[in-house]
Short mmCIF file of C-alpha atoms and ligand atoms in Angstrom, two decimals:
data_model
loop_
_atom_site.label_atom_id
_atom_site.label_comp_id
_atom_site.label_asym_id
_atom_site.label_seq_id
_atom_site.Cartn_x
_atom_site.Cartn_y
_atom_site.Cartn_z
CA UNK A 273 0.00 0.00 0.00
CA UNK A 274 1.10 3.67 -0.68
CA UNK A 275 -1.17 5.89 1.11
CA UNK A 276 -1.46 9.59 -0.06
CA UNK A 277 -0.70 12.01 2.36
CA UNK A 278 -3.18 14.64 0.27
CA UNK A 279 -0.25 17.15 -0.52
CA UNK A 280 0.83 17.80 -4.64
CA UNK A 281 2.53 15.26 -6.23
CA UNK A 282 6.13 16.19 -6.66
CA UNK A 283 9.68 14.88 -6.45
CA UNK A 284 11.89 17.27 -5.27
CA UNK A 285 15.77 17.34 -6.30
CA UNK A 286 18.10 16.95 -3.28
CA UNK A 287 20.54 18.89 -2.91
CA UNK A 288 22.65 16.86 0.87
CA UNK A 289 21.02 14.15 2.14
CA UNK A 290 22.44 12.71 5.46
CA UNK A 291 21.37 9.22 6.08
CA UNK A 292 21.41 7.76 9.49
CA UNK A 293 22.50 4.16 9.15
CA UNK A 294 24.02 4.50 5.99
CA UNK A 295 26.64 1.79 7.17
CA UNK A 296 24.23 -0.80 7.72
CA UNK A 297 22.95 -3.71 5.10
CA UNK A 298 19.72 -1.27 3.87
CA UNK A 299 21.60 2.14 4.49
CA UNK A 300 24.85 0.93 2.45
CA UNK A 301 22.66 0.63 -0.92
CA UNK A 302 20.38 3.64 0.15
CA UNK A 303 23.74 5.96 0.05
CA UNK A 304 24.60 4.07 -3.51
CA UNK A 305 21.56 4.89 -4.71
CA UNK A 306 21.16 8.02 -3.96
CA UNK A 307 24.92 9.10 -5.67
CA UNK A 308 23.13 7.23 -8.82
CA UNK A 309 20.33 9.57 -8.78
CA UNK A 310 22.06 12.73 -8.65
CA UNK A 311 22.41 13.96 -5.39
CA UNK A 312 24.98 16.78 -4.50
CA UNK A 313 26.11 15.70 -1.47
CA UNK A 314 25.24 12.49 0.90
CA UNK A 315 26.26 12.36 4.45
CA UNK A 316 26.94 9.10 6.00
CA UNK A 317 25.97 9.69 9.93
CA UNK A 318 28.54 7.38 11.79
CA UNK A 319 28.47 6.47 15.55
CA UNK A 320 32.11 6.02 15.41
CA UNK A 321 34.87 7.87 14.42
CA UNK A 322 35.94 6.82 10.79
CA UNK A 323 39.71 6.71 10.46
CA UNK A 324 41.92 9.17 8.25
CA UNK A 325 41.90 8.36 4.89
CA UNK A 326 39.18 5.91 4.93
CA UNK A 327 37.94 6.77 1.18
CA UNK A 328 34.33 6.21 0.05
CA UNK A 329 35.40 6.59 -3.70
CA UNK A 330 33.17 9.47 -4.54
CA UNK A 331 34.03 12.90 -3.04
CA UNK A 332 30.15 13.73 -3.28
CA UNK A 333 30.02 11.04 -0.12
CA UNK A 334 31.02 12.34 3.08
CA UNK A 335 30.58 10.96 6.89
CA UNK A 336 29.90 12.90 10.24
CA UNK A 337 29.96 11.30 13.96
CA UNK A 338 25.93 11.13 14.99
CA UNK A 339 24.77 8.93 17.20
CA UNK A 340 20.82 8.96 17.06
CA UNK A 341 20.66 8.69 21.20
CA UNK A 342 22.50 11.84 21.02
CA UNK A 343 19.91 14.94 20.10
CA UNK A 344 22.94 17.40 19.65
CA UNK A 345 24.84 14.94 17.29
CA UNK A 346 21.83 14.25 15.21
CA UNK A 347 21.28 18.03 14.86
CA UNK A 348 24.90 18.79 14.07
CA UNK A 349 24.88 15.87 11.56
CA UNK A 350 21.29 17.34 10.07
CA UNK A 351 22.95 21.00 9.43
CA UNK A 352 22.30 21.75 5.89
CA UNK A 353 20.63 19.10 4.90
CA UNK A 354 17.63 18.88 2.78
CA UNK A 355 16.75 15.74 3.01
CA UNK A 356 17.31 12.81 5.85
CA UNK A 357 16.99 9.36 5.87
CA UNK A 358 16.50 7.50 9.26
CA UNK A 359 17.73 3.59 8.36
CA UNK A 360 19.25 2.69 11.59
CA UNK A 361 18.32 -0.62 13.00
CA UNK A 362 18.85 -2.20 16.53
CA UNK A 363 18.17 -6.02 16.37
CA UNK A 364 19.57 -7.11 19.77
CA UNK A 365 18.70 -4.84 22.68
CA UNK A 366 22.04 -4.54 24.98
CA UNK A 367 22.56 -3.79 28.82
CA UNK A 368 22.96 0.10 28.06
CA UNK A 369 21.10 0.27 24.83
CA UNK A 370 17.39 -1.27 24.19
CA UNK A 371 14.75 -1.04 21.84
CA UNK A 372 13.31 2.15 22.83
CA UNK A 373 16.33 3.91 23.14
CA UNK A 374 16.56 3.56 19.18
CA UNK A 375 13.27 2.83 17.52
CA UNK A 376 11.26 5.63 19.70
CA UNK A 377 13.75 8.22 21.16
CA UNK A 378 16.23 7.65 18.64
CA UNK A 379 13.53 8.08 15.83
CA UNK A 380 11.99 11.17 17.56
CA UNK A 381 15.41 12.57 17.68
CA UNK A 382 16.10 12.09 14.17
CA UNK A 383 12.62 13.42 13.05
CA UNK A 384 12.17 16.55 15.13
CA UNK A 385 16.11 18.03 14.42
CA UNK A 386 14.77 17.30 10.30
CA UNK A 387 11.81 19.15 10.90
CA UNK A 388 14.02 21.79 13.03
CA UNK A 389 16.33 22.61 9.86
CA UNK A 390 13.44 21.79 6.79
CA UNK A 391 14.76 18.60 5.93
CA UNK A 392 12.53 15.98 4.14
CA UNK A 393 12.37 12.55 6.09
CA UNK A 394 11.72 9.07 5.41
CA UNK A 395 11.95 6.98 7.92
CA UNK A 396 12.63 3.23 7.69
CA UNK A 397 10.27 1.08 10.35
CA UNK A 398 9.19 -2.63 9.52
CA UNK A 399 5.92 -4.64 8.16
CA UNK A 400 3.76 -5.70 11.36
CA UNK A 401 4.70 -2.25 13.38
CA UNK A 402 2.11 -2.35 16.01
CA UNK A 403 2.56 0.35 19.12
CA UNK A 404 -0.28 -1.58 21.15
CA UNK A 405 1.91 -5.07 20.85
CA UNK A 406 2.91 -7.21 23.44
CA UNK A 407 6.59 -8.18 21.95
CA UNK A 408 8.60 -5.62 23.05
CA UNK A 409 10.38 -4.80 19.30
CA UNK A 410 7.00 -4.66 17.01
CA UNK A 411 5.84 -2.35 20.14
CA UNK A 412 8.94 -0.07 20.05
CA UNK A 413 8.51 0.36 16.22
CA UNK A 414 4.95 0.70 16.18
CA UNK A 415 5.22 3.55 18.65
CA UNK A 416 8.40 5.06 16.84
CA UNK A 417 6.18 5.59 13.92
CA UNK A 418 4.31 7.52 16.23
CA UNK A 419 7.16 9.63 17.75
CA UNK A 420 8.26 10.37 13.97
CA UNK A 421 4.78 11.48 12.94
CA UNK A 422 4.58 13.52 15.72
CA UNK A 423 7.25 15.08 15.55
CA UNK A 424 7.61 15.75 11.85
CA UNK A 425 4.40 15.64 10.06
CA UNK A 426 5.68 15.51 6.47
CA UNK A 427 7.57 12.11 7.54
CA UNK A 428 6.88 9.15 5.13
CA UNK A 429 7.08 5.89 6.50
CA UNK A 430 8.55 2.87 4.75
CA UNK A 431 7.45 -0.32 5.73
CA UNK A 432 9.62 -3.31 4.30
CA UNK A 433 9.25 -7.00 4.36
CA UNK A 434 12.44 -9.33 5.56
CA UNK A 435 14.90 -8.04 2.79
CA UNK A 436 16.86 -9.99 0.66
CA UNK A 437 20.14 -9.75 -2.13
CA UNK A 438 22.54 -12.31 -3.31
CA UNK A 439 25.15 -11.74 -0.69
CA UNK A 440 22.73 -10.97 2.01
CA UNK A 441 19.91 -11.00 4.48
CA UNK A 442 17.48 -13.76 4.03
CA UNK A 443 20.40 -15.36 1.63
CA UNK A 444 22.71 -15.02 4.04
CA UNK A 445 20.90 -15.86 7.07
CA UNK A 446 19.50 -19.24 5.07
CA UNK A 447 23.15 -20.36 3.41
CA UNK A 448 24.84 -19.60 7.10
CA UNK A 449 22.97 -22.46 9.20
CA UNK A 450 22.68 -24.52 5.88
CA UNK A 451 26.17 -24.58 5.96
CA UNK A 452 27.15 -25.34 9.48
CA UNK A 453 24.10 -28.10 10.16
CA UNK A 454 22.72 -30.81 8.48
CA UNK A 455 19.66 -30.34 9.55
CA UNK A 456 17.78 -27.11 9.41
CA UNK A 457 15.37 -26.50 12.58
CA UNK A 458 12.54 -24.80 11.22
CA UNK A 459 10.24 -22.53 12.92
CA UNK A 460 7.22 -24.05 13.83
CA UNK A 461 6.92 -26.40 10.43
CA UNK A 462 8.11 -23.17 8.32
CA UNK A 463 4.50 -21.96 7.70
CA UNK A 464 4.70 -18.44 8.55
CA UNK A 465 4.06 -16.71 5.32
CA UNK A 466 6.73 -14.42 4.24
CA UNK A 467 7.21 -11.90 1.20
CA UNK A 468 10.96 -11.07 1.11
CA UNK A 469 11.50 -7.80 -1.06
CA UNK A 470 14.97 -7.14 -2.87
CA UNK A 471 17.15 -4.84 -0.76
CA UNK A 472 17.30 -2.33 -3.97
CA UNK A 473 14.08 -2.11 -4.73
CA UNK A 474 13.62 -0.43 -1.37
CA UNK A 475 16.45 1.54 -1.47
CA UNK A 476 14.75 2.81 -4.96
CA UNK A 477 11.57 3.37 -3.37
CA UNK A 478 13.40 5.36 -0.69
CA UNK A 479 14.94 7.53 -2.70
CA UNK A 480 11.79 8.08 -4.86
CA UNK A 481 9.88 8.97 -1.84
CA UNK A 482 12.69 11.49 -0.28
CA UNK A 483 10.83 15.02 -0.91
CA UNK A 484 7.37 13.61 -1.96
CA UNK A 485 4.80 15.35 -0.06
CA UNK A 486 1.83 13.06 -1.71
CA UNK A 487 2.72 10.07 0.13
CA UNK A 488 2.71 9.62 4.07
CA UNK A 489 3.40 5.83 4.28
CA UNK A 490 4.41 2.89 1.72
CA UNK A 491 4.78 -0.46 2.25
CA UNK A 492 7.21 -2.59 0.37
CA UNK A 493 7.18 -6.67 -0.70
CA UNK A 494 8.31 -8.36 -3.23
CA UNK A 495 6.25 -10.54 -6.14
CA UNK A 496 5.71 -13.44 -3.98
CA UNK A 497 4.42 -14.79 -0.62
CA UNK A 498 5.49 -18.25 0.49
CA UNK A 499 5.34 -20.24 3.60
CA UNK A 500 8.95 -19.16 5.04
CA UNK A 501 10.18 -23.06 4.41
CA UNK A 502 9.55 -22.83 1.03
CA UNK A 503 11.96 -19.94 0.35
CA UNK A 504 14.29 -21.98 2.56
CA UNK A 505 13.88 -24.78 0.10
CA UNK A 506 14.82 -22.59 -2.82
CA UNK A 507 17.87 -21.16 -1.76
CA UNK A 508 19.08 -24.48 -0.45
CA UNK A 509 18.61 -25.97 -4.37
CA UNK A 510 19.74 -22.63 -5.50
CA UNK A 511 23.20 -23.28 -3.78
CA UNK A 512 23.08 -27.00 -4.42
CA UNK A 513 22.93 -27.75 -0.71
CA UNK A 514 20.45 -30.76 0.23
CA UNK A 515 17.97 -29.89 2.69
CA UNK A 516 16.66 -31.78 5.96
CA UNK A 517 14.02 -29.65 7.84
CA UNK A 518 13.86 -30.30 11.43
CA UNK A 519 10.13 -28.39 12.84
CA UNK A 520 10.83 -27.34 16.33
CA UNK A 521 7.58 -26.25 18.06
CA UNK A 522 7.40 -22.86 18.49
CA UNK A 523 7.33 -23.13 22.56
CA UNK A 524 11.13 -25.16 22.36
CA UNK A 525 11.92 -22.12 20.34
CA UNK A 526 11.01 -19.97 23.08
CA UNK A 527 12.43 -22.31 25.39
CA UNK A 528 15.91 -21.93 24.24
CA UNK A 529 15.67 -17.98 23.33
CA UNK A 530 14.51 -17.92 27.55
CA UNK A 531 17.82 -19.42 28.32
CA UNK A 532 20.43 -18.10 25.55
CA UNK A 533 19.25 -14.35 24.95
CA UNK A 534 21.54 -13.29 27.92
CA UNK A 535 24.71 -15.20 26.45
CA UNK A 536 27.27 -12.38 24.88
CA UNK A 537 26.19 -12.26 21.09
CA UNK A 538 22.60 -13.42 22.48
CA UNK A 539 22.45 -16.24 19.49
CA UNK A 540 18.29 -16.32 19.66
CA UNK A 541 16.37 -14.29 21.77
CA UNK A 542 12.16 -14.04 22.55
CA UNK A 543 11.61 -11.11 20.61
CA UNK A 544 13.06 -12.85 17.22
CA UNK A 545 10.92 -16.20 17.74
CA UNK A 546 7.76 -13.90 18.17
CA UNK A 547 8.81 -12.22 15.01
CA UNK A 548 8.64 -15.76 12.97
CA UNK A 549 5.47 -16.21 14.26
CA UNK A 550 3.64 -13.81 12.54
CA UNK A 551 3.01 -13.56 8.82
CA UNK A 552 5.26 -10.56 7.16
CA UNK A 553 2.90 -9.45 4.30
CA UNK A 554 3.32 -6.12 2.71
CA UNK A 555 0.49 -3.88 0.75
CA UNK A 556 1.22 -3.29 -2.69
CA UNK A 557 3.86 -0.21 -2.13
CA UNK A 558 6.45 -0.80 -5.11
CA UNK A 559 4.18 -0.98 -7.89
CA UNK A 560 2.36 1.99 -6.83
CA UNK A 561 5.64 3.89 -7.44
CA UNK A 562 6.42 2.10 -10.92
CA UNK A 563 8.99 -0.37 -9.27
CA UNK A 564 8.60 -3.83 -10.35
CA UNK A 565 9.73 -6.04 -7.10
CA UNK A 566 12.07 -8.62 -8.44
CA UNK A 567 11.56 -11.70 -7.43
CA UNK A 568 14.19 -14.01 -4.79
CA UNK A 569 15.13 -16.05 -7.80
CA UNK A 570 17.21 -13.18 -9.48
CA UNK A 571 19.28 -12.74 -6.52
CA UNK A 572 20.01 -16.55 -6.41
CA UNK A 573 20.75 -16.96 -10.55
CA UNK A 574 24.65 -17.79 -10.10
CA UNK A 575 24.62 -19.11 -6.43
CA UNK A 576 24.34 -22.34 -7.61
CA UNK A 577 28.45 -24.65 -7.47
CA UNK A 578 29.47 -22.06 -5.03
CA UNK A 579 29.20 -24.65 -1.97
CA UNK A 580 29.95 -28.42 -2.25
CA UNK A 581 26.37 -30.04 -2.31
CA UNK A 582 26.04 -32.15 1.04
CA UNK A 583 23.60 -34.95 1.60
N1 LIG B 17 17.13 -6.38 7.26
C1 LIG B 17 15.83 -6.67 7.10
O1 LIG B 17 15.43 -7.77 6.65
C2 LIG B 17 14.78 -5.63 7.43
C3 LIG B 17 13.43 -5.96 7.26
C4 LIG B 17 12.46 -5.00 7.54
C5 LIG B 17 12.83 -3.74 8.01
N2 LIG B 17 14.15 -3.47 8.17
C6 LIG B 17 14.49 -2.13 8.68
O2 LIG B 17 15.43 -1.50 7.80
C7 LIG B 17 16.26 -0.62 8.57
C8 LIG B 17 17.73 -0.96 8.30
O3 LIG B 17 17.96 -2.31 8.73
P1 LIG B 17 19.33 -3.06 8.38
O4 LIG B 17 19.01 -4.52 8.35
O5 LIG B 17 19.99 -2.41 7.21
O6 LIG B 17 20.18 -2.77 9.70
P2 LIG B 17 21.73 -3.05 9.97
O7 LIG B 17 22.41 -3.66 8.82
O8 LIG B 17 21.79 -3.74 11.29
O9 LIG B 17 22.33 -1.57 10.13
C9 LIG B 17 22.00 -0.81 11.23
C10 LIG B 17 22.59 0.58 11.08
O10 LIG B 17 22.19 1.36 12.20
C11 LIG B 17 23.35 2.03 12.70
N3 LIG B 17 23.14 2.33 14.11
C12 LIG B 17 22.86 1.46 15.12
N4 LIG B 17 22.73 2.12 16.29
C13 LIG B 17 22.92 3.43 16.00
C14 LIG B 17 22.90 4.61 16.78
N5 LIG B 17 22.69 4.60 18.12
N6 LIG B 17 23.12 5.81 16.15
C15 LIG B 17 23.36 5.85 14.83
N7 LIG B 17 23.39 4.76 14.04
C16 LIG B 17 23.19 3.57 14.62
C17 LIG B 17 24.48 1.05 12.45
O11 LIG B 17 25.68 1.76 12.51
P3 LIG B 17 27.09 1.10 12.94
O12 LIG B 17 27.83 0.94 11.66
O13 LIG B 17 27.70 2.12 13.82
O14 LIG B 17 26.79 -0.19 13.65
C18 LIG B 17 24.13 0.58 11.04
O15 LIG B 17 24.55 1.52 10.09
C19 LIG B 17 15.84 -0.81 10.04
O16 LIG B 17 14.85 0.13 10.38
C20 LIG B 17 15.21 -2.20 10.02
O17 LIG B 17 14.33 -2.43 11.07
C21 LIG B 17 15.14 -4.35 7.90
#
């Protein structure tokens, strides 16, 4: 879904856009992106410092220290800019840092110092945001969308599905514990229904949407929705790697996330097993903006002899 927000329908050029987690697996291609369309300047906002003559390869690309729990460094990091993008992510919630701290204050931060200096935002929240939830991460996004409307009522909201590429996320995640186990423990018996939507294709839509005033929110999927073992099963005979599904119940899941999400690295933890629980389904958000979702099959055209199959 794309849902107007009532305003004209225009695209404005940009010219310095500083994206907030422009390091990160969404934010990298985001800042790629964005140099492809034209921008004048793009500001990486870092938390840490980046050392001396760490080039970027385009002197259009520059980065400044900002950590989004930091109001000041957000502003400083905002100076100038006309447009921002908020794609910082916090997956695992740490003894000094949790959920809130980055997907509501964080996000309010980000939004109100873009409103502050006239900056157009999009801000990057998830499919199944939901501030009345019980699990504590869909909660903190849900009510982060909040905070950012709030505080910046031009805001648009992207929505993605789990994202995908041929070196990453779902890929990635998939090929990694297909390639230490033999078996693969499923979630439940791999029915949740997902929709996994190409990392670029987002990035594309984000940049389309920076500066649009005729869209509030837009959710992004890609062309198809599958029981989550069934994309499992296609990257496993993408790669050539036989496949033997173990279902776990989703209670032994829980189980085990109970007594490993306080281990350093926190290998599973409550919040993630609630997230495979529900469906991720997206409204129709791409092809409202004239981007044709490609499908989890390009990404995996060439994967194929790049691991020894196993049986
Ligand atoms: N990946 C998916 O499948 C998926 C699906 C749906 C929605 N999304 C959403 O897409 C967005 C991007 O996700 P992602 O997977 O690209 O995340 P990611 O790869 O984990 O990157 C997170 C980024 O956030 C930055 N960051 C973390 N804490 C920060 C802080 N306090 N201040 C400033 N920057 C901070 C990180 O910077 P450092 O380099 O300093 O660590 C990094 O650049 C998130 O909103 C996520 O929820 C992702």
């Amino acid at each position: 879904m794309i849902r107007p927000a009532g305003g004209e329908d225009e695209t404005t050029a940009m010219a310095q856009v500083t994206v907030f987690g422009g390091t990160g697996y969404l934010g990298r291609e985001v800042v790629r992106q964005l140099a492809q369309a034209g921008t004048r300047r793009i500001r990486i906002a870092v938390r840490h410092p980046v050392p001396a003559g760490a080039a970027v390869g385009d002197d259009r690309i520059e980065t400044v220290e900002a950590d989004v729990t930091r109001p000041g460094s957000v502003r400083r990091a905002l100076e100038g800019s006309d447009g921002a993008v908020n794609a910082v992510s916090l997956y695992l919630p740490t003894r000094t840092v949790g959920f809130e701290d980055i997907h509501v204050t964080g996000a309010r931060n980000v939004a109100s110092a873009a409103r502050e200096v006239g900056a157009a935002l999009v801000h990057v929240s998830g499919v199944g945001a939901d501030a009345g939830s019980s699990q504590r991460y869909i909660r903190a996004r849900g009510q982060g969308e909040q905070a950012v409307r709030a505080a910046h009522a031009g805001a648009v909201l992207v929505r993605p599905t789990v994202l995908f590429s041929a070196q990453g996320g779902l890929v990635e995640q998939v090929l990694r514990v297909l390639r230490r186990t033999r078996v693969f423990p499923l979630f439940g018996r791999g029915e949740t229904r997902l929709q996994p939507v190409h990392r670029s294709d987002v990035a594309r839509a984000i940049v389309e949407l920076l500066g649009r005033n005729d869209v509030d929110e837009c959710e992004c999927g890609g062309p198809e929705v599958k029981p989550y073992r069934a994309f499992v099963e296609q990257i496993a005979a993408a790669a050539g790697i036989a496949l033997h599904p173990l279902p776990v119940p989703f209670p032994a899941w829980h189980a085990v996330a109970l007594l490993t999400e306080r281990l350093p690295g926190a290998p599973l933890t409550r919040d993630q097993v609630a997230l495979m629980r529900a469906d991720k389904i997206a409204a129709d958000g791409l092809t409202t903006l004239g981007i044709a979702p490609r499908s989890l099959d390009t990404a995996l055209r060439g994967l194929s002899g790049t691991s020894p199959a196993r049986g």
